[in-house]
PDB file of C-alpha atoms and ligand atoms in Angstrom:
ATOM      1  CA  UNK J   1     -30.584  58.935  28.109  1.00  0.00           C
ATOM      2  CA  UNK J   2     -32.647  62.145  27.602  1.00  0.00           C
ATOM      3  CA  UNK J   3     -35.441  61.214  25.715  1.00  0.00           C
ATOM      4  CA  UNK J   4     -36.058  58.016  27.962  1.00  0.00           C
ATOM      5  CA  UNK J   5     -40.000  56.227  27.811  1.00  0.00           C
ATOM      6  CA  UNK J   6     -41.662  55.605  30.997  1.00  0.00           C
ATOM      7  CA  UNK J   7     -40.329  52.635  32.419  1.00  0.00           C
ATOM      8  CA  UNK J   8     -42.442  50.110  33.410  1.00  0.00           C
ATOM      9  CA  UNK J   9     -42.098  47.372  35.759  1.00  0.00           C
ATOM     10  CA  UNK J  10     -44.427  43.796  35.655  1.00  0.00           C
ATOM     11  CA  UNK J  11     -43.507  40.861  37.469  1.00  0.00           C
ATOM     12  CA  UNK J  12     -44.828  38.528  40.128  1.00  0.00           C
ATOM     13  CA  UNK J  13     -45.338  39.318  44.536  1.00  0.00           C
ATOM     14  CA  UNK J  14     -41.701  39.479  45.606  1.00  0.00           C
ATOM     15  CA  UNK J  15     -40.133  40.172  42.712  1.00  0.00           C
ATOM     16  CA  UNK J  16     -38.714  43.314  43.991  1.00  0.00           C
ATOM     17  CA  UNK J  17     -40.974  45.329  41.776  1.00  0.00           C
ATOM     18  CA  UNK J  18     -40.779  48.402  44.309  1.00  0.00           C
ATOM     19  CA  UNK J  19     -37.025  48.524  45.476  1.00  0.00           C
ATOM     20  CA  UNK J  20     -35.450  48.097  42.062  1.00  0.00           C
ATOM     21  CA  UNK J  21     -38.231  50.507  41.025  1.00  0.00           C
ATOM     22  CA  UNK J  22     -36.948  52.971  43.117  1.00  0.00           C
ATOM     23  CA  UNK J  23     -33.707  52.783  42.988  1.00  0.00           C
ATOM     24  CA  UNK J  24     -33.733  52.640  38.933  1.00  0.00           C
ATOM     25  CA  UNK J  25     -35.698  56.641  39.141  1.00  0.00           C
ATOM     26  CA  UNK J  26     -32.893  57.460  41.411  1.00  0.00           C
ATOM     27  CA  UNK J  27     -30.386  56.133  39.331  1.00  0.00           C
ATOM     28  CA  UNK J  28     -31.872  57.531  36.140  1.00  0.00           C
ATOM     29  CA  UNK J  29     -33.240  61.185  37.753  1.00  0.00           C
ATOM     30  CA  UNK J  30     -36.830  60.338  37.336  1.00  0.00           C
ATOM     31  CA  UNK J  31     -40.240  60.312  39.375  1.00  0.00           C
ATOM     32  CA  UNK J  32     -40.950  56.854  40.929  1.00  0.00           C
ATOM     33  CA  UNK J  33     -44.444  55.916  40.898  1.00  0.00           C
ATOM     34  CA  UNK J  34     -45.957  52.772  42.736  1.00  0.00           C
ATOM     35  CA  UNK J  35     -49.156  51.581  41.624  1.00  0.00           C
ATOM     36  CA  UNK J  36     -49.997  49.904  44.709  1.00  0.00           C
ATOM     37  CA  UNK J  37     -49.129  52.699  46.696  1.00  0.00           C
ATOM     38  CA  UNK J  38     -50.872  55.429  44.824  1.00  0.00           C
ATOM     39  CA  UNK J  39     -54.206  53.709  44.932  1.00  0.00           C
ATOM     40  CA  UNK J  40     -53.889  52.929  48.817  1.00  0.00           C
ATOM     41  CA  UNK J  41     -52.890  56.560  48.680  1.00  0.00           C
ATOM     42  CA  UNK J  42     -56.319  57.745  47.033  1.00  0.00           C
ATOM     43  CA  UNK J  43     -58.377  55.394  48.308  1.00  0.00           C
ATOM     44  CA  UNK J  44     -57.083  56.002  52.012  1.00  0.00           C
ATOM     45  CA  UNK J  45     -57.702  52.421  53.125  1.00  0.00           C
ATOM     46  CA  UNK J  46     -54.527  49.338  52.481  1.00  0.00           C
ATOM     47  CA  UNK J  47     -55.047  46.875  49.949  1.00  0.00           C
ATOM     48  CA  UNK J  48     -56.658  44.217  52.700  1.00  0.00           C
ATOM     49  CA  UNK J  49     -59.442  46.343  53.120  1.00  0.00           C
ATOM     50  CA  UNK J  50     -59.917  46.930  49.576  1.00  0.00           C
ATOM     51  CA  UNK J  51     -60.147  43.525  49.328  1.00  0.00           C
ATOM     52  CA  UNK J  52     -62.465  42.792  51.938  1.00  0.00           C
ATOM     53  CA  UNK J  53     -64.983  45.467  51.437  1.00  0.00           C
ATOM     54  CA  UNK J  54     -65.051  45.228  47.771  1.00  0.00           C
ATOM     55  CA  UNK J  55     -63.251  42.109  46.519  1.00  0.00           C
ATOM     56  CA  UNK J  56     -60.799  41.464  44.112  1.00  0.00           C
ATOM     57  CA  UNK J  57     -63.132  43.279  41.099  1.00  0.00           C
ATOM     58  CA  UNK J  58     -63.278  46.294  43.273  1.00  0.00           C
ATOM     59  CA  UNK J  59     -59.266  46.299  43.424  1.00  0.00           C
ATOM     60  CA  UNK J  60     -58.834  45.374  39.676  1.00  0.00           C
ATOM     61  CA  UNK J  61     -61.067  48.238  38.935  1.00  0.00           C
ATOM     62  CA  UNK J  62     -59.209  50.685  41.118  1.00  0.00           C
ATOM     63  CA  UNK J  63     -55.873  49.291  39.040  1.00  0.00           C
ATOM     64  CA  UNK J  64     -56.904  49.711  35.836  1.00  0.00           C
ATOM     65  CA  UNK J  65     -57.762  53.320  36.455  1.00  0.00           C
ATOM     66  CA  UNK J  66     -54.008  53.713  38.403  1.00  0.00           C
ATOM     67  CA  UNK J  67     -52.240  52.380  35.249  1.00  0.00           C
ATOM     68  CA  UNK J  68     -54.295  54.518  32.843  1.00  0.00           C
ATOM     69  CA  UNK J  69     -53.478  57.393  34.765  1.00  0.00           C
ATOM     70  CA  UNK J  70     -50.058  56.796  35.795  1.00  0.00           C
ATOM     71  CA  UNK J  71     -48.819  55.684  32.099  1.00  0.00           C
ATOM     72  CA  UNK J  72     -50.325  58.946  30.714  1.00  0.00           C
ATOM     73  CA  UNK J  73     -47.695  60.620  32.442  1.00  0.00           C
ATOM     74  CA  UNK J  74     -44.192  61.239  30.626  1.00  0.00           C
ATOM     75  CA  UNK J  75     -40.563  59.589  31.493  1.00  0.00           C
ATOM     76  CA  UNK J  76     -40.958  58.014  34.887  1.00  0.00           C
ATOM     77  CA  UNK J  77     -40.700  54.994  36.270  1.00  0.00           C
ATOM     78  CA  UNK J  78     -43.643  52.720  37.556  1.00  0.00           C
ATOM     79  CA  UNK J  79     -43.832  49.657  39.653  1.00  0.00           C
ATOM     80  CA  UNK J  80     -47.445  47.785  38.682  1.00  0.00           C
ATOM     81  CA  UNK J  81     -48.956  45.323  40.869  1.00  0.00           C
ATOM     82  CA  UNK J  82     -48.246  41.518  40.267  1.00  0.00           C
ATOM     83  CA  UNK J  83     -51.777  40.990  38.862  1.00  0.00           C
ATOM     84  CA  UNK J  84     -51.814  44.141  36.770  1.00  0.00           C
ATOM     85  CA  UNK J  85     -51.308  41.792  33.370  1.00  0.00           C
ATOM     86  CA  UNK J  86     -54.413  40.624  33.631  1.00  0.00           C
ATOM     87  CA  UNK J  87     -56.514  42.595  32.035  1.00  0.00           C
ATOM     88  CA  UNK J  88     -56.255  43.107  28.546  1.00  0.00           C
ATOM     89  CA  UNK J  89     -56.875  46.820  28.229  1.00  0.00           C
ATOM     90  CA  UNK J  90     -53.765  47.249  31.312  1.00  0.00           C
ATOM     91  CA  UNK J  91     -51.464  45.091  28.663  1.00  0.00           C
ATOM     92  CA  UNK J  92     -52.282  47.539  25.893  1.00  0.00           C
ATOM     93  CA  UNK J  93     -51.664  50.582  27.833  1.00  0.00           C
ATOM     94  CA  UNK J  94     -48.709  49.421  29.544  1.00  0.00           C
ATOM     95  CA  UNK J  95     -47.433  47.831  25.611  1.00  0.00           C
ATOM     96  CA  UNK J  96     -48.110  51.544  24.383  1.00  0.00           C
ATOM     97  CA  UNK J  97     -47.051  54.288  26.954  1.00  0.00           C
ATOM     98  CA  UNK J  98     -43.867  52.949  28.034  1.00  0.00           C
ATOM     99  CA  UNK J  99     -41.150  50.539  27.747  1.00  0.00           C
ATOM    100  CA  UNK J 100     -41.778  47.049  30.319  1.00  0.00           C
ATOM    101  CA  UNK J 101     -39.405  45.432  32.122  1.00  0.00           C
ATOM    102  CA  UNK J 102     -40.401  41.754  33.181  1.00  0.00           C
ATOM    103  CA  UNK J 103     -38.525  41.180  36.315  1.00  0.00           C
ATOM    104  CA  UNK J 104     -38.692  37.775  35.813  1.00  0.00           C
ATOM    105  CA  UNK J 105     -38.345  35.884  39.596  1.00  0.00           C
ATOM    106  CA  UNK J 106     -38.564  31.739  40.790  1.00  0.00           C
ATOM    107  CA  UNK J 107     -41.647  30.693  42.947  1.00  0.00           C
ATOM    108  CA  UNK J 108     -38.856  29.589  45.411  1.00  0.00           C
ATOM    109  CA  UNK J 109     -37.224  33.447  45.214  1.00  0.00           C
ATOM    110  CA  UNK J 110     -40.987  34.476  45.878  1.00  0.00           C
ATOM    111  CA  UNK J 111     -41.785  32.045  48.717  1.00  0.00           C
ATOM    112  CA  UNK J 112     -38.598  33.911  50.375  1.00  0.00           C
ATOM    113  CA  UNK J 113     -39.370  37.251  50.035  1.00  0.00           C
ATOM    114  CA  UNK J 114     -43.076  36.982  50.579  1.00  0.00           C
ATOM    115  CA  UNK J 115     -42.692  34.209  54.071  1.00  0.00           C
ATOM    116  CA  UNK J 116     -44.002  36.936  56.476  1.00  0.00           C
ATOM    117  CA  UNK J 117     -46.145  38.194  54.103  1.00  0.00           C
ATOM    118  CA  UNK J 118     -49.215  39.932  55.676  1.00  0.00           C
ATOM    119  CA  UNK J 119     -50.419  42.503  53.612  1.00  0.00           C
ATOM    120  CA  UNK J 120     -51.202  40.435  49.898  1.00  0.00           C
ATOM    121  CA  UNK J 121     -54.800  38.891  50.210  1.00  0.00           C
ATOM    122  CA  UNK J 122     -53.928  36.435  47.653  1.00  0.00           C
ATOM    123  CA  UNK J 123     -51.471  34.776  49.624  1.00  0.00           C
ATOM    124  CA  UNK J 124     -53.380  34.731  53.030  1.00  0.00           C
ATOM    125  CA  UNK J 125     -54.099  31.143  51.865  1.00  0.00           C
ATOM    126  CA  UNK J 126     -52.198  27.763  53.788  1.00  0.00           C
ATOM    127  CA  UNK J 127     -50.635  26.579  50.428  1.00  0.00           C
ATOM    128  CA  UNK J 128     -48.655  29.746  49.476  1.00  0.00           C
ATOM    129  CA  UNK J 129     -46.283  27.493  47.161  1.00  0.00           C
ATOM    130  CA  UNK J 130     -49.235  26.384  45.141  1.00  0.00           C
ATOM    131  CA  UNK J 131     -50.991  29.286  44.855  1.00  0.00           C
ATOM    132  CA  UNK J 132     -47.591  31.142  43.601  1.00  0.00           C
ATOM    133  CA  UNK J 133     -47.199  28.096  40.986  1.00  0.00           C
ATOM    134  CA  UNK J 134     -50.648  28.400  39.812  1.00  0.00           C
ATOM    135  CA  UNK J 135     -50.379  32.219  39.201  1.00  0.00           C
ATOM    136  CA  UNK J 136     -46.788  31.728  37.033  1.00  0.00           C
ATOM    137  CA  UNK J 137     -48.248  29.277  35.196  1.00  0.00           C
ATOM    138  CA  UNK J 138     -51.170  31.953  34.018  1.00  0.00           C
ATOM    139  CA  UNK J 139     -49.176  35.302  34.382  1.00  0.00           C
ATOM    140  CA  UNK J 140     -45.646  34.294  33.087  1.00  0.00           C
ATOM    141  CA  UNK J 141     -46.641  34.414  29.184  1.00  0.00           C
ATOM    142  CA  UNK J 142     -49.048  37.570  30.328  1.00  0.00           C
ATOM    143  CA  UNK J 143     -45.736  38.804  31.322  1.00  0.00           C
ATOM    144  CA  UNK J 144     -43.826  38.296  28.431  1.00  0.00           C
ATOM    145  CA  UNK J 145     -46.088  39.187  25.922  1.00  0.00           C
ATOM    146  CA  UNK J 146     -46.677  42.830  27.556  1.00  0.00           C
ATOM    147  CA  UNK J 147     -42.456  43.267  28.191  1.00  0.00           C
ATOM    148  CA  UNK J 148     -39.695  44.779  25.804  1.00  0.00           C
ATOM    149  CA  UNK J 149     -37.102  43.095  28.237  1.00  0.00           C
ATOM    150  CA  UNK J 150     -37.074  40.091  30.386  1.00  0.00           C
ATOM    151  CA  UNK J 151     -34.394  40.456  33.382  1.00  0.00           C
ATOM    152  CA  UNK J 152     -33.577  38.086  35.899  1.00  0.00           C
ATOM    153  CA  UNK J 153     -33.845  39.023  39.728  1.00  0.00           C
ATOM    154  CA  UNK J 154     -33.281  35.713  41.612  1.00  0.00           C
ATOM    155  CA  UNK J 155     -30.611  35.832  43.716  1.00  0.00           C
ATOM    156  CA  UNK J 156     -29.042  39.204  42.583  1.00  0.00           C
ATOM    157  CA  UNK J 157     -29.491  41.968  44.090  1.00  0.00           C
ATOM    158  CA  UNK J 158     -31.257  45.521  43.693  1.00  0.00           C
ATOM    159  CA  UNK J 159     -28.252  47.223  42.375  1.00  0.00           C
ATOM    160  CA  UNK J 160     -27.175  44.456  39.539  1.00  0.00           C
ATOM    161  CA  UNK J 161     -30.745  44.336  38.529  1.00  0.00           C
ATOM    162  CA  UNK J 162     -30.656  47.702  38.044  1.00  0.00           C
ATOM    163  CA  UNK J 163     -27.483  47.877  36.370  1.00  0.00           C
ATOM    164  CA  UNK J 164     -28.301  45.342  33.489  1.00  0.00           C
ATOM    165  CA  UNK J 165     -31.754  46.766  33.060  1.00  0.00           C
ATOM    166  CA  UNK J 166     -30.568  50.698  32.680  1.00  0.00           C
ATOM    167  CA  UNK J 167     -27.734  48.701  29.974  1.00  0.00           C
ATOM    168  CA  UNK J 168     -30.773  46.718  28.279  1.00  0.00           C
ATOM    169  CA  UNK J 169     -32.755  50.091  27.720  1.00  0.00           C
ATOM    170  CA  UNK J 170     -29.835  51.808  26.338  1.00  0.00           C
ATOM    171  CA  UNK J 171     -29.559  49.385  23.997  1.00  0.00           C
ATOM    172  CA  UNK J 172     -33.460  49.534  23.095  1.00  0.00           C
ATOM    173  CA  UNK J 173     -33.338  53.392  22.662  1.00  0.00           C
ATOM    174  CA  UNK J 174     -29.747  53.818  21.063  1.00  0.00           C
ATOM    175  CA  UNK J 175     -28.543  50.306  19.876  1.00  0.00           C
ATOM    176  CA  UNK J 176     -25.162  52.586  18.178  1.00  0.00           C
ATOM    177  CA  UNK J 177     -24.497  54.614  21.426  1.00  0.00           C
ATOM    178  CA  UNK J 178     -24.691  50.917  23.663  1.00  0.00           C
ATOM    179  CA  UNK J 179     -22.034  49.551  21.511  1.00  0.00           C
ATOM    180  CA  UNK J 180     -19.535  52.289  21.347  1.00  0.00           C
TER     181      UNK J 180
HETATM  182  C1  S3P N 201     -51.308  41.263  43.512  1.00  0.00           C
HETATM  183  C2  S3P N 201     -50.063  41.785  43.799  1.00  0.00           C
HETATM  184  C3  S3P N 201     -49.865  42.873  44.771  1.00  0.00           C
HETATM  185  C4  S3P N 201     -51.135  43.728  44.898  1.00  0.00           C
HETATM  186  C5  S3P N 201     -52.316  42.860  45.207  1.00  0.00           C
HETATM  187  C6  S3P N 201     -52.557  41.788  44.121  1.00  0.00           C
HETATM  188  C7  S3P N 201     -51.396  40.139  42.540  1.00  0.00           C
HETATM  189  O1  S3P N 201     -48.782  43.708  44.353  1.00  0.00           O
HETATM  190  O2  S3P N 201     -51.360  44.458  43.732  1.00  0.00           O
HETATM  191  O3  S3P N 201     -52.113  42.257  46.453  1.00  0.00           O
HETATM  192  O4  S3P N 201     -52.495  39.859  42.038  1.00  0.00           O
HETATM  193  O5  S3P N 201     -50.343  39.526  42.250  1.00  0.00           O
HETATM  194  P1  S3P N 201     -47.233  43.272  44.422  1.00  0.00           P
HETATM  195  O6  S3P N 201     -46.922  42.503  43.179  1.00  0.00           O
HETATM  196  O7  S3P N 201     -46.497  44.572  44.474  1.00  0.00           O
HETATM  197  O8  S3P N 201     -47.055  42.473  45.647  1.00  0.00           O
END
């Protein structure tokens, strides 16, 4: 897969946006770029205390500005943040610059991987369960109407996610080499 889009991953907290992120650029020889990361990287301060000092609006506006910049780079892989669907002008560029991956994942699957959770604001709240529900409901079809592919991530792990997504994108970018 030479000529291979940036890769783009969207899905909810705990989906295992980051780990299958990086282990797809491994797999595939390309950069790995986390959108959380990079703007706690810039910014020099964790995503708490961008939250704290200047709320969520301050955070979304630090996000758009990651995806803008990271998409304009060429063949690598990105992890977004679970509320990066959001905003209409991230769906576009995401839609445009790369091919997205919905790694699609159960509120139960998230309530696991998230139950020590200290370091996402929006779950520093005493009904986590509810607040996940409440966010599928809105992001799910934000989800799937920004992503080429939908894969499943409950109760597989890293390596057969990867696996079936790295055989999905074949398939997108050479449907007659996937079948031979
Ligand atoms: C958020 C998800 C987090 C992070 C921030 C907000 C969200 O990223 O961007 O806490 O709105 O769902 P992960 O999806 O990597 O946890």
């Amino acid at each position: 897969m030479q000529d291979l889009p940036n890769l783009i991953l969207v899905g909810p907290m705990g989906a295992g946006k980051s780990t299958i992120g990086r282990l797809l650029a491994a797999e595939l020889s390309r950069e790995f770029y986390d959108s959380d990361h990079e703007i706690q990287a810039r910014c020099g301060a964790d995503i708490p205390w961008i939250f704290d000092v200047e709320g969520e609006a301050g955070f979304r506006q630090r996000e758009a500005h990651m995806i803008d910049e990271l998409t304009q780079l060429e063949s690598v892989v990105i992890a977004t943040g679970g509320g990066a669907v959001l905003r209409e002008d991230n769906r576009r560029r995401l839609r445009e610059r790369g091919t997205v991956v919905y790694l699609f994942t159960t509120v139960e699957q998230q309530l696991k991987r998230v139950a020590k959770d200290r370091n996402r604001p929006l779950l520093q709240r005493p009904d986590r369960e509810a607040t996940l529900r409440e966010m599928f409901e809105l992001r799910d079809p934000l989800y799937r109407a920004t992503a080429d592919v939908v894969v499943r991530t409950d109760r597989r792990s890293p390596r057969a996610v990867v696996n079936e997504i790295v055989r999905r994108i074949q398939r997108l970018v050479d449907p007659l080499q996937a079948k031979a």
